[in-house]
PDB file of C-alpha atoms in Angstrom:
ATOM      1  CA  ILE O  94     -60.435 -23.938  16.611  1.00 48.00           C
ATOM      2  CA  PRO O  95     -58.703 -24.548  13.492  1.00 50.00           C
ATOM      3  CA  PRO O  96     -55.300 -23.108  12.966  1.00 48.00           C
ATOM      4  CA  MET O  97     -54.924 -20.465  10.520  1.00 53.00           C
ATOM      5  CA  GLY O  98     -51.864 -20.988   8.707  1.00 60.00           C
ATOM      6  CA  GLU O  99     -48.637 -21.681  10.271  1.00 66.00           C
ATOM      7  CA  ASP O 100     -48.773 -19.290  13.100  1.00 69.00           C
ATOM      8  CA  PRO O 101     -52.026 -19.060  14.618  1.00 73.00           C
ATOM      9  CA  TRP O 102     -53.398 -15.971  16.471  1.00 74.00           C
ATOM     10  CA  VAL O 103     -55.046 -16.266  19.843  1.00 75.00           C
ATOM     11  CA  SER O 104     -57.474 -13.424  19.705  1.00 76.00           C
ATOM     12  CA  GLY O 105     -58.726 -13.885  23.004  1.00 80.00           C
ATOM     13  CA  LEU O 106     -59.184 -16.304  26.317  1.00 85.00           C
ATOM     14  CA  ALA O 107     -61.420 -15.428  29.159  1.00 87.00           C
ATOM     15  CA  VAL O 108     -62.016 -16.460  32.569  1.00 90.00           C
ATOM     16  CA  ARG O 109     -64.771 -14.999  34.731  1.00 92.00           C
ATOM     17  CA  SER O 110     -63.684 -12.899  37.400  1.00 90.00           C
ATOM     18  CA  ASP O 111     -64.969 -15.400  40.069  1.00 95.00           C
ATOM     19  CA  ARG O 112     -63.112 -18.238  38.600  1.00 93.00           C
ATOM     20  CA  ARG O 113     -59.521 -16.576  38.182  1.00 88.00           C
ATOM     21  CA  GLY O 114     -56.877 -18.097  40.140  1.00 89.00           C
ATOM     22  CA  GLN O 115     -58.206 -21.537  39.841  1.00 94.00           C
ATOM     23  CA  ARG O 116     -56.041 -22.681  36.784  1.00 93.00           C
ATOM     24  CA  TYR O 117     -59.039 -22.298  34.203  1.00 93.00           C
ATOM     25  CA  GLY O 118     -56.898 -19.980  32.023  1.00 90.00           C
ATOM     26  CA  ARG O 119     -54.051 -22.460  32.334  1.00 93.00           C
ATOM     27  CA  ALA O 120     -56.077 -25.445  31.207  1.00 95.00           C
ATOM     28  CA  LEU O 121     -57.637 -23.696  28.397  1.00 92.00           C
ATOM     29  CA  MET O 122     -54.354 -22.469  26.872  1.00 91.00           C
ATOM     30  CA  SER O 123     -53.128 -26.267  27.527  1.00 93.00           C
ATOM     31  CA  ARG O 124     -55.606 -27.661  25.570  1.00 93.00           C
ATOM     32  CA  LEU O 125     -55.364 -25.077  22.675  1.00 88.00           C
ATOM     33  CA  LEU O 126     -51.539 -25.782  22.694  1.00 89.00           C
ATOM     34  CA  GLN O 127     -51.783 -29.531  22.664  1.00 91.00           C
ATOM     35  CA  ASP O 128     -54.355 -29.396  19.612  1.00 88.00           C
ATOM     36  CA  ASP O 129     -51.872 -26.813  17.817  1.00 86.00           C
ATOM     37  CA  LYS O 130     -49.081 -29.217  18.369  1.00 87.00           C
ATOM     38  CA  ALA O 131     -51.241 -32.377  17.240  1.00 90.00           C
ATOM     39  CA  SER O 132     -52.062 -30.150  13.897  1.00 85.00           C
ATOM     40  CA  GLY O 133     -48.685 -29.486  13.214  1.00 85.00           C
ATOM     41  CA  VAL O 134     -48.628 -25.768  14.449  1.00 85.00           C
ATOM     42  CA  ARG O 135     -45.073 -24.803  15.366  1.00 81.00           C
ATOM     43  CA  SER O 136     -45.572 -21.354  16.867  1.00 81.00           C
ATOM     44  CA  SER O 137     -48.441 -18.893  17.948  1.00 82.00           C
ATOM     45  CA  VAL O 138     -48.565 -15.431  18.792  1.00 82.00           C
ATOM     46  CA  LEU O 139     -51.274 -13.663  21.175  1.00 85.00           C
ATOM     47  CA  LEU O 140     -52.162 -10.223  23.009  1.00 85.00           C
ATOM     48  CA  ALA O 141     -52.353 -10.530  26.777  1.00 87.00           C
ATOM     49  CA  SER O 142     -54.272  -8.399  29.265  1.00 85.00           C
ATOM     50  CA  LYS O 143     -52.415  -7.615  32.502  1.00 85.00           C
ATOM     51  CA  ASP O 144     -53.878 -10.689  33.864  1.00 81.00           C
ATOM     52  CA  GLY O 145     -52.915 -13.053  30.980  1.00 83.00           C
ATOM     53  CA  ALA O 146     -49.502 -11.418  30.833  1.00 88.00           C
ATOM     54  CA  ARG O 147     -48.852 -13.000  34.083  1.00 89.00           C
ATOM     55  CA  LEU O 148     -50.029 -16.474  32.778  1.00 90.00           C
ATOM     56  CA  TYR O 149     -48.476 -16.774  29.341  1.00 90.00           C
ATOM     57  CA  PRO O 150     -44.789 -16.764  30.571  1.00 92.00           C
ATOM     58  CA  HIS O 151     -45.618 -20.197  32.379  1.00 91.00           C
ATOM     59  CA  MET O 152     -47.144 -21.106  29.224  1.00 89.00           C
ATOM     60  CA  GLY O 153     -43.719 -20.626  27.238  1.00 89.00           C
ATOM     61  CA  TYR O 154     -44.402 -17.369  25.730  1.00 91.00           C
ATOM     62  CA  ARG O 155     -42.302 -14.264  26.166  1.00 92.00           C
ATOM     63  CA  GLN O 156     -43.119 -10.712  25.889  1.00 92.00           C
ATOM     64  CA  VAL O 157     -41.521  -9.437  22.417  1.00 91.00           C
ATOM     65  CA  ALA O 158     -43.625  -5.939  22.280  1.00 91.00           C
ATOM     66  CA  THR O 159     -46.022  -3.733  23.991  1.00 89.00           C
ATOM     67  CA  MET O 160     -49.151  -2.175  22.265  1.00 86.00           C
ATOM     68  CA  GLN O 161     -50.924   1.016  23.437  1.00 86.00           C
ATOM     69  CA  ILE O 162     -54.344   1.584  22.479  1.00 85.00           C
ATOM     70  CA  PHE O 163     -55.861   5.284  22.878  1.00 86.00           C
ATOM     71  CA  CYS O 164     -59.635   6.245  22.620  1.00 83.00           C
ATOM     72  CA  PRO O 165     -61.012   9.775  23.018  1.00 81.00           C
ATOM     73  CA  VAL O 166     -61.716  10.867  26.872  1.00 83.00           C
ATOM     74  CA  ASP O 167     -64.743  12.734  25.390  1.00 82.00           C
ATOM     75  CA  ARG O 168     -66.624  11.085  22.592  1.00 76.00           C
ATOM     76  CA  SER O 169     -69.209  13.804  22.186  1.00 75.00           C
ATOM     77  CA  ALA O 170     -66.502  15.744  20.464  1.00 68.00           C
ATOM     78  CA  TRP O 171     -66.466  13.129  17.435  1.00 71.00           C
ATOM     79  CA  ALA O 172     -67.673  14.662  14.392  1.00 68.00           C
ATOM     80  CA  LYS O 173     -71.415  13.729  13.375  1.00 67.00           C
ATOM     81  CA  PRO O 174     -71.935  12.606   9.796  1.00 66.00           C
ATOM     82  CA  GLY O 175     -74.295  14.856   7.742  1.00 57.00           C
TER      83      GLY O 175
END
């Protein structure tokens, strides 16, 4: 994945549930970070799931904020066009 400017954005990294805990996520992130370094990238940011939040501190990342995402409970209440 080519870096996007000086601060690439990791938009997603997923490991199948039956493969979690087998270091696949660590291997993928390690390769991504090696490629970034070889391309001259000096930093990156990412959003983490609960599972990822356990991995990324071991990869040199630190938490700097918390994001909350909301969705309506009853989507049938959404206004219909027309």
